[in-house]
PDB file of C-alpha atoms in Angstrom:
ATOM      1  CA  UNK A1031      -0.137   1.477-164.488  1.00  0.00           C
ATOM      2  CA  UNK A1032       0.094  -1.917-165.946  1.00  0.00           C
ATOM      3  CA  UNK A1033      -2.375  -4.765-165.823  1.00  0.00           C
ATOM      4  CA  UNK A1034      -2.656  -8.856-164.968  1.00  0.00           C
ATOM      5  CA  UNK A1035      -0.301  -9.863-167.843  1.00  0.00           C
ATOM      6  CA  UNK A1036       2.859  -7.004-166.836  1.00  0.00           C
ATOM      7  CA  UNK A1037       1.686  -5.155-170.297  1.00  0.00           C
ATOM      8  CA  UNK A1038       0.988  -1.725-170.194  1.00  0.00           C
ATOM      9  CA  UNK A1039      -2.209  -0.376-170.908  1.00  0.00           C
ATOM     10  CA  UNK A1040      -1.976   2.445-172.311  1.00  0.00           C
ATOM     11  CA  UNK A1041       1.315   2.470-174.371  1.00  0.00           C
ATOM     12  CA  UNK A1042      -0.047  -1.833-176.282  1.00  0.00           C
ATOM     13  CA  UNK A1043      -3.472  -0.278-177.223  1.00  0.00           C
ATOM     14  CA  UNK A1044      -2.082   3.616-178.013  1.00  0.00           C
ATOM     15  CA  UNK A1045       0.500   1.784-180.858  1.00  0.00           C
ATOM     16  CA  UNK A1046      -1.765  -0.449-182.284  1.00  0.00           C
ATOM     17  CA  UNK A1047      -3.753  -0.167-184.868  1.00  0.00           C
ATOM     18  CA  UNK A1048      -8.430  -1.470-185.507  1.00  0.00           C
ATOM     19  CA  UNK A1049      -7.048  -5.361-186.120  1.00  0.00           C
ATOM     20  CA  UNK A1050      -5.057  -5.286-182.456  1.00  0.00           C
ATOM     21  CA  UNK A1051      -7.949  -3.873-180.376  1.00  0.00           C
ATOM     22  CA  UNK A1052     -10.517  -6.516-182.590  1.00  0.00           C
ATOM     23  CA  UNK A1053      -8.802  -9.119-181.602  1.00  0.00           C
ATOM     24  CA  UNK A1054      -8.771  -8.738-178.252  1.00  0.00           C
ATOM     25  CA  UNK A1055     -12.499  -8.226-177.540  1.00  0.00           C
ATOM     26  CA  UNK A1056     -12.797 -12.072-179.959  1.00  0.00           C
ATOM     27  CA  UNK A1057      -9.851 -13.524-177.374  1.00  0.00           C
ATOM     28  CA  UNK A1058     -13.090 -11.936-174.691  1.00  0.00           C
ATOM     29  CA  UNK A1059     -15.457 -13.286-175.704  1.00  0.00           C
ATOM     30  CA  UNK A1060     -13.829 -15.976-176.575  1.00  0.00           C
ATOM     31  CA  UNK A1061     -13.275 -16.026-172.085  1.00  0.00           C
ATOM     32  CA  UNK A1062     -16.374 -15.591-171.764  1.00  0.00           C
ATOM     33  CA  UNK A1063     -18.914 -18.257-172.585  1.00  0.00           C
ATOM     34  CA  UNK A1064     -17.521 -21.399-171.116  1.00  0.00           C
ATOM     35  CA  UNK A1065     -17.040 -18.739-168.292  1.00  0.00           C
ATOM     36  CA  UNK A1066     -21.483 -18.470-168.970  1.00  0.00           C
ATOM     37  CA  UNK A1067     -21.969 -22.528-168.969  1.00  0.00           C
ATOM     38  CA  UNK A1068     -19.042 -23.256-166.486  1.00  0.00           C
ATOM     39  CA  UNK A1069     -21.026 -20.959-163.954  1.00  0.00           C
ATOM     40  CA  UNK A1070     -24.283 -22.128-164.903  1.00  0.00           C
ATOM     41  CA  UNK A1071     -22.884 -25.965-164.739  1.00  0.00           C
ATOM     42  CA  UNK A1072     -22.072 -25.396-160.807  1.00  0.00           C
ATOM     43  CA  UNK A1073     -25.667 -23.825-160.232  1.00  0.00           C
ATOM     44  CA  UNK A1074     -26.976 -26.893-161.337  1.00  0.00           C
ATOM     45  CA  UNK A1075     -25.114 -29.087-159.739  1.00  0.00           C
ATOM     46  CA  UNK A1076     -25.017 -27.060-156.131  1.00  0.00           C
ATOM     47  CA  UNK A1077     -29.913 -27.300-157.152  1.00  0.00           C
ATOM     48  CA  UNK A1078     -30.068 -30.432-157.687  1.00  0.00           C
ATOM     49  CA  UNK A1079     -29.999 -33.540-155.711  1.00  0.00           C
ATOM     50  CA  UNK A1080     -27.250 -35.216-158.565  1.00  0.00           C
ATOM     51  CA  UNK A1081     -26.633 -39.212-158.812  1.00  0.00           C
ATOM     52  CA  UNK A1082     -22.896 -40.432-159.834  1.00  0.00           C
ATOM     53  CA  UNK A1083     -24.322 -40.484-163.716  1.00  0.00           C
ATOM     54  CA  UNK A1084     -25.182 -36.815-163.601  1.00  0.00           C
ATOM     55  CA  UNK A1085     -21.848 -35.573-161.406  1.00  0.00           C
ATOM     56  CA  UNK A1086     -19.935 -37.538-164.599  1.00  0.00           C
ATOM     57  CA  UNK A1087     -21.554 -35.064-167.346  1.00  0.00           C
ATOM     58  CA  UNK A1088     -21.450 -32.016-165.719  1.00  0.00           C
ATOM     59  CA  UNK A1089     -17.659 -33.291-164.539  1.00  0.00           C
ATOM     60  CA  UNK A1090     -17.091 -33.799-168.304  1.00  0.00           C
ATOM     61  CA  UNK A1091     -19.013 -30.782-169.422  1.00  0.00           C
ATOM     62  CA  UNK A1092     -16.515 -28.447-166.417  1.00  0.00           C
ATOM     63  CA  UNK A1093     -13.512 -30.277-167.879  1.00  0.00           C
ATOM     64  CA  UNK A1094     -14.134 -29.284-171.628  1.00  0.00           C
ATOM     65  CA  UNK A1095     -14.631 -25.743-170.573  1.00  0.00           C
ATOM     66  CA  UNK A1096     -11.737 -24.763-168.384  1.00  0.00           C
ATOM     67  CA  UNK A1097      -9.808 -26.774-171.370  1.00  0.00           C
ATOM     68  CA  UNK A1098     -11.548 -23.823-173.677  1.00  0.00           C
ATOM     69  CA  UNK A1099     -10.628 -21.271-171.501  1.00  0.00           C
ATOM     70  CA  UNK A1100      -7.035 -22.305-170.855  1.00  0.00           C
ATOM     71  CA  UNK A1101      -6.749 -22.255-174.835  1.00  0.00           C
ATOM     72  CA  UNK A1102      -7.846 -18.923-175.265  1.00  0.00           C
ATOM     73  CA  UNK A1103      -5.377 -17.481-171.929  1.00  0.00           C
ATOM     74  CA  UNK A1104      -2.775 -18.675-173.779  1.00  0.00           C
ATOM     75  CA  UNK A1105      -3.494 -17.308-177.567  1.00  0.00           C
ATOM     76  CA  UNK A1106      -4.008 -13.789-175.129  1.00  0.00           C
ATOM     77  CA  UNK A1107      -0.313 -14.666-173.406  1.00  0.00           C
ATOM     78  CA  UNK A1108       1.007 -14.985-176.887  1.00  0.00           C
ATOM     79  CA  UNK A1109      -0.879 -11.619-178.580  1.00  0.00           C
ATOM     80  CA  UNK A1110       0.328 -10.064-176.033  1.00  0.00           C
ATOM     81  CA  UNK A1111       4.671 -11.454-175.604  1.00  0.00           C
ATOM     82  CA  UNK A1112       4.231 -10.467-179.371  1.00  0.00           C
ATOM     83  CA  UNK A1113       3.189  -6.623-179.084  1.00  0.00           C
ATOM     84  CA  UNK A1114       6.015  -7.092-176.025  1.00  0.00           C
ATOM     85  CA  UNK A1115       8.831  -8.092-177.977  1.00  0.00           C
ATOM     86  CA  UNK A1116      11.161  -6.195-179.621  1.00  0.00           C
ATOM     87  CA  UNK A1117      11.259  -6.618-183.619  1.00  0.00           C
ATOM     88  CA  UNK A1118      15.119  -6.681-183.877  1.00  0.00           C
ATOM     89  CA  UNK A1119      16.001  -9.427-185.901  1.00  0.00           C
ATOM     90  CA  UNK A1120      19.076 -12.489-186.395  1.00  0.00           C
ATOM     91  CA  UNK A1121      19.979 -14.986-187.440  1.00  0.00           C
ATOM     92  CA  UNK A1122      17.882 -18.270-186.175  1.00  0.00           C
ATOM     93  CA  UNK A1123      18.408 -21.796-187.713  1.00  0.00           C
ATOM     94  CA  UNK A1124      14.537 -22.152-188.365  1.00  0.00           C
ATOM     95  CA  UNK A1125      15.581 -26.456-188.020  1.00  0.00           C
ATOM     96  CA  UNK A1126      16.267 -25.669-184.156  1.00  0.00           C
ATOM     97  CA  UNK A1127      12.723 -24.493-183.679  1.00  0.00           C
ATOM     98  CA  UNK A1128      11.131 -27.038-185.934  1.00  0.00           C
ATOM     99  CA  UNK A1129      13.280 -30.053-184.368  1.00  0.00           C
ATOM    100  CA  UNK A1130      12.260 -28.853-181.069  1.00  0.00           C
ATOM    101  CA  UNK A1131       8.936 -28.118-181.283  1.00  0.00           C
ATOM    102  CA  UNK A1132       8.362 -31.690-182.654  1.00  0.00           C
ATOM    103  CA  UNK A1133      10.051 -33.493-179.888  1.00  0.00           C
ATOM    104  CA  UNK A1134       8.034 -31.373-177.685  1.00  0.00           C
ATOM    105  CA  UNK A1135       4.904 -33.212-179.441  1.00  0.00           C
ATOM    106  CA  UNK A1136       5.807 -36.331-180.041  1.00  0.00           C
ATOM    107  CA  UNK A1137       6.752 -35.931-176.084  1.00  0.00           C
ATOM    108  CA  UNK A1138       3.809 -35.449-175.298  1.00  0.00           C
ATOM    109  CA  UNK A1139       1.344 -38.504-176.644  1.00  0.00           C
ATOM    110  CA  UNK A1140      -1.262 -37.719-176.758  1.00  0.00           C
ATOM    111  CA  UNK A1141      -3.501 -40.677-179.480  1.00  0.00           C
ATOM    112  CA  UNK A1142      -6.188 -38.956-180.525  1.00  0.00           C
ATOM    113  CA  UNK A1143      -2.934 -36.054-181.451  1.00  0.00           C
ATOM    114  CA  UNK A1144      -2.750 -35.776-185.600  1.00  0.00           C
ATOM    115  CA  UNK A1145       1.320 -37.308-186.135  1.00  0.00           C
ATOM    116  CA  UNK A1146       3.007 -33.996-187.416  1.00  0.00           C
ATOM    117  CA  UNK A1147       5.689 -35.953-190.343  1.00  0.00           C
ATOM    118  CA  UNK A1148       9.376 -33.563-190.976  1.00  0.00           C
ATOM    119  CA  UNK A1149      10.953 -33.446-194.196  1.00  0.00           C
ATOM    120  CA  UNK A1150      13.023 -30.681-193.196  1.00  0.00           C
ATOM    121  CA  UNK A1151      17.078 -31.990-193.959  1.00  0.00           C
ATOM    122  CA  UNK A1152      20.145 -29.861-192.970  1.00  0.00           C
ATOM    123  CA  UNK A1153      20.327 -26.399-191.827  1.00  0.00           C
ATOM    124  CA  UNK A1154      18.091 -23.658-192.746  1.00  0.00           C
ATOM    125  CA  UNK A1155      19.447 -19.926-191.462  1.00  0.00           C
ATOM    126  CA  UNK A1156      16.502 -17.031-191.415  1.00  0.00           C
ATOM    127  CA  UNK A1157      16.590 -13.328-190.313  1.00  0.00           C
ATOM    128  CA  UNK A1158      13.798 -13.704-188.087  1.00  0.00           C
ATOM    129  CA  UNK A1159      12.967 -12.640-184.057  1.00  0.00           C
ATOM    130  CA  UNK A1160      14.170 -15.668-182.140  1.00  0.00           C
ATOM    131  CA  UNK A1161      10.319 -15.125-180.048  1.00  0.00           C
ATOM    132  CA  UNK A1162       9.322 -14.070-183.009  1.00  0.00           C
ATOM    133  CA  UNK A1163       9.445 -17.244-185.339  1.00  0.00           C
ATOM    134  CA  UNK A1164       9.194 -19.770-182.607  1.00  0.00           C
ATOM    135  CA  UNK A1165       5.723 -18.610-181.630  1.00  0.00           C
ATOM    136  CA  UNK A1166       4.893 -17.955-185.228  1.00  0.00           C
ATOM    137  CA  UNK A1167       5.793 -21.487-186.041  1.00  0.00           C
ATOM    138  CA  UNK A1168       4.020 -23.355-182.774  1.00  0.00           C
ATOM    139  CA  UNK A1169       1.177 -21.331-183.593  1.00  0.00           C
ATOM    140  CA  UNK A1170       1.128 -22.862-187.057  1.00  0.00           C
ATOM    141  CA  UNK A1171       2.288 -26.405-186.329  1.00  0.00           C
ATOM    142  CA  UNK A1172      -0.327 -26.733-183.410  1.00  0.00           C
ATOM    143  CA  UNK A1173      -2.639 -25.069-184.863  1.00  0.00           C
ATOM    144  CA  UNK A1174      -2.507 -27.240-187.986  1.00  0.00           C
ATOM    145  CA  UNK A1175      -3.040 -30.031-186.180  1.00  0.00           C
ATOM    146  CA  UNK A1176      -5.469 -28.847-183.864  1.00  0.00           C
ATOM    147  CA  UNK A1177      -8.174 -28.178-186.879  1.00  0.00           C
ATOM    148  CA  UNK A1178      -7.288 -31.015-188.823  1.00  0.00           C
ATOM    149  CA  UNK A1179      -9.530 -34.386-188.127  1.00  0.00           C
ATOM    150  CA  UNK A1180      -8.381 -36.856-185.329  1.00  0.00           C
ATOM    151  CA  UNK A1181      -6.151 -38.793-186.482  1.00  0.00           C
ATOM    152  CA  UNK A1182      -5.467 -36.669-189.155  1.00  0.00           C
ATOM    153  CA  UNK A1183      -1.388 -35.715-190.551  1.00  0.00           C
ATOM    154  CA  UNK A1184       0.295 -32.518-190.415  1.00  0.00           C
ATOM    155  CA  UNK A1185       3.240 -33.006-193.332  1.00  0.00           C
ATOM    156  CA  UNK A1186       5.710 -29.859-193.253  1.00  0.00           C
ATOM    157  CA  UNK A1187       8.471 -28.859-196.173  1.00  0.00           C
ATOM    158  CA  UNK A1188      11.568 -26.070-195.348  1.00  0.00           C
ATOM    159  CA  UNK A1189      12.366 -25.535-198.372  1.00  0.00           C
ATOM    160  CA  UNK A1190      14.806 -22.542-199.411  1.00  0.00           C
ATOM    161  CA  UNK A1191      15.445 -20.649-203.020  1.00  0.00           C
ATOM    162  CA  UNK A1192      17.657 -17.503-203.440  1.00  0.00           C
ATOM    163  CA  UNK A1193      16.509 -15.505-201.223  1.00  0.00           C
ATOM    164  CA  UNK A1194      14.440 -17.616-198.621  1.00  0.00           C
ATOM    165  CA  UNK A1195      13.386 -19.640-196.801  1.00  0.00           C
ATOM    166  CA  UNK A1196       9.807 -21.906-196.468  1.00  0.00           C
ATOM    167  CA  UNK A1197       8.011 -23.486-194.322  1.00  0.00           C
ATOM    168  CA  UNK A1198       4.936 -24.185-196.156  1.00  0.00           C
ATOM    169  CA  UNK A1199       2.240 -27.179-193.673  1.00  0.00           C
ATOM    170  CA  UNK A1200       0.158 -29.541-195.378  1.00  0.00           C
ATOM    171  CA  UNK A1201      -2.448 -31.544-194.062  1.00  0.00           C
ATOM    172  CA  UNK A1202      -2.814 -34.996-194.823  1.00  0.00           C
ATOM    173  CA  UNK A1203      -3.084 -36.572-198.608  1.00  0.00           C
ATOM    174  CA  UNK A1204      -0.762 -33.791-199.887  1.00  0.00           C
ATOM    175  CA  UNK A1205       2.210 -35.134-201.724  1.00  0.00           C
ATOM    176  CA  UNK A1206       5.502 -34.545-199.732  1.00  0.00           C
ATOM    177  CA  UNK A1207       6.848 -32.950-203.623  1.00  0.00           C
ATOM    178  CA  UNK A1208       8.820 -29.458-202.611  1.00  0.00           C
ATOM    179  CA  UNK A1209       9.158 -28.008-206.567  1.00  0.00           C
ATOM    180  CA  UNK A1210       6.592 -25.783-207.231  1.00  0.00           C
ATOM    181  CA  UNK A1211       5.674 -25.347-203.182  1.00  0.00           C
ATOM    182  CA  UNK A1212       6.798 -22.015-202.770  1.00  0.00           C
ATOM    183  CA  UNK A1213       4.537 -20.598-206.312  1.00  0.00           C
ATOM    184  CA  UNK A1214       1.490 -21.737-205.371  1.00  0.00           C
ATOM    185  CA  UNK A1215      -1.867 -19.818-206.507  1.00  0.00           C
ATOM    186  CA  UNK A1216      -4.342 -19.367-203.673  1.00  0.00           C
ATOM    187  CA  UNK A1217      -7.279 -20.331-204.918  1.00  0.00           C
ATOM    188  CA  UNK A1218     -10.475 -19.117-204.442  1.00  0.00           C
ATOM    189  CA  UNK A1219     -10.990 -22.450-201.234  1.00  0.00           C
ATOM    190  CA  UNK A1220     -14.619 -23.920-201.088  1.00  0.00           C
ATOM    191  CA  UNK A1221     -13.241 -26.462-198.167  1.00  0.00           C
ATOM    192  CA  UNK A1222     -12.578 -24.890-194.869  1.00  0.00           C
ATOM    193  CA  UNK A1223      -9.447 -24.653-193.912  1.00  0.00           C
ATOM    194  CA  UNK A1224      -7.737 -26.251-190.447  1.00  0.00           C
ATOM    195  CA  UNK A1225      -6.023 -23.535-188.690  1.00  0.00           C
ATOM    196  CA  UNK A1226      -8.536 -21.534-187.115  1.00  0.00           C
ATOM    197  CA  UNK A1227      -8.930 -17.452-187.884  1.00  0.00           C
ATOM    198  CA  UNK A1228      -7.093 -16.777-184.793  1.00  0.00           C
ATOM    199  CA  UNK A1229      -4.611 -18.308-185.151  1.00  0.00           C
ATOM    200  CA  UNK A1230      -3.945 -17.002-188.175  1.00  0.00           C
ATOM    201  CA  UNK A1231      -4.039 -13.739-186.999  1.00  0.00           C
ATOM    202  CA  UNK A1232      -1.403 -14.015-184.454  1.00  0.00           C
ATOM    203  CA  UNK A1233       1.022 -15.837-187.074  1.00  0.00           C
ATOM    204  CA  UNK A1234       0.068 -13.672-189.826  1.00  0.00           C
ATOM    205  CA  UNK A1235       1.056 -10.481-186.734  1.00  0.00           C
ATOM    206  CA  UNK A1236       4.254 -12.537-185.559  1.00  0.00           C
ATOM    207  CA  UNK A1237       6.021 -13.309-189.685  1.00  0.00           C
ATOM    208  CA  UNK A1238       4.808  -9.965-191.023  1.00  0.00           C
ATOM    209  CA  UNK A1239       6.783  -8.595-188.222  1.00  0.00           C
ATOM    210  CA  UNK A1240      10.750  -9.678-189.554  1.00  0.00           C
ATOM    211  CA  UNK A1241       9.677  -9.078-192.878  1.00  0.00           C
ATOM    212  CA  UNK A1242       7.814 -12.129-193.697  1.00  0.00           C
ATOM    213  CA  UNK A1243       4.399 -13.535-194.970  1.00  0.00           C
ATOM    214  CA  UNK A1244       2.194 -16.276-194.340  1.00  0.00           C
ATOM    215  CA  UNK A1245      -0.122 -17.691-197.484  1.00  0.00           C
ATOM    216  CA  UNK A1246      -3.013 -19.849-197.843  1.00  0.00           C
ATOM    217  CA  UNK A1247      -3.059 -22.346-200.391  1.00  0.00           C
ATOM    218  CA  UNK A1248      -5.730 -24.630-202.023  1.00  0.00           C
ATOM    219  CA  UNK A1249      -4.046 -27.576-203.354  1.00  0.00           C
ATOM    220  CA  UNK A1250      -7.308 -30.512-202.946  1.00  0.00           C
ATOM    221  CA  UNK A1251     -10.584 -30.390-203.103  1.00  0.00           C
ATOM    222  CA  UNK A1252     -10.070 -31.216-198.829  1.00  0.00           C
ATOM    223  CA  UNK A1253      -6.541 -29.980-198.344  1.00  0.00           C
ATOM    224  CA  UNK A1254      -5.163 -26.811-197.498  1.00  0.00           C
ATOM    225  CA  UNK A1255      -1.107 -24.902-197.579  1.00  0.00           C
ATOM    226  CA  UNK A1256      -0.459 -23.458-194.887  1.00  0.00           C
ATOM    227  CA  UNK A1257       3.395 -21.618-195.894  1.00  0.00           C
ATOM    228  CA  UNK A1258       5.669 -19.572-194.186  1.00  0.00           C
ATOM    229  CA  UNK A1259       7.752 -17.152-195.263  1.00  0.00           C
ATOM    230  CA  UNK A1260      11.541 -15.274-193.793  1.00  0.00           C
ATOM    231  CA  UNK A1261      14.452 -14.082-195.475  1.00  0.00           C
ATOM    232  CA  UNK A1262      17.514 -16.124-195.539  1.00  0.00           C
ATOM    233  CA  UNK A1263      20.391 -14.970-192.798  1.00  0.00           C
ATOM    234  CA  UNK A1264      23.875 -14.482-195.588  1.00  0.00           C
ATOM    235  CA  UNK A1265      26.418 -17.550-195.856  1.00  0.00           C
ATOM    236  CA  UNK A1266      29.212 -16.152-194.313  1.00  0.00           C
ATOM    237  CA  UNK A1267      26.102 -15.053-191.041  1.00  0.00           C
ATOM    238  CA  UNK A1268      24.986 -18.945-191.123  1.00  0.00           C
ATOM    239  CA  UNK A1269      28.503 -19.931-190.830  1.00  0.00           C
ATOM    240  CA  UNK A1270      30.177 -17.876-188.431  1.00  0.00           C
ATOM    241  CA  UNK A1271      26.703 -19.014-185.761  1.00  0.00           C
ATOM    242  CA  UNK A1272      26.700 -21.532-187.114  1.00  0.00           C
ATOM    243  CA  UNK A1273      27.368 -25.282-184.666  1.00  0.00           C
TER     244      UNK A1273
END
């Protein structure tokens, strides 16, 4: 039997650990909160005689709740898609994935979105699963942007070492200096990371399934660095499949 998403119920739950079940419970809870609030708003609107201002306020609140539900449903789709897709890896241009994400972000033209600044230069090829890498990168950049304070920028650095590539996403105020990025320490943070726990779980699971890792480091009192690390594709393979 399949659920409405098309994912086999028994198969998914039978092969995943307690953390997967826990994240499904979190998503269900995140859906129930705005749904309950929306139901209460509609009941108030139906019972009372509202003037124009009160009606507008209720509609604005309802819109906020529907947006929360849409974000949770997006996360649920990502989680289920990640479990459905196999973990086979191949040479993938990380540069092209990042550029596409930036283009899509720029096309949305939202005035209150943080500005994304890319320091990515040249083609960087890694061994990864294309769907998982796109999911992890999109969630990392989008989650950091949503978590940053309004109109703050999100800076990115894509660096390469002898054996791996690293994408570091910084909050505003962190210098675009790649020196030492791959060796950042992870002190006990005194501030609050911009990347939410749900986004962090999705990014970590997606990147670890393809042999990579996520590091979260504090670079200043208020700024965090979220760093994805993946093994490089061999130069010979990259030249063969590259443009």
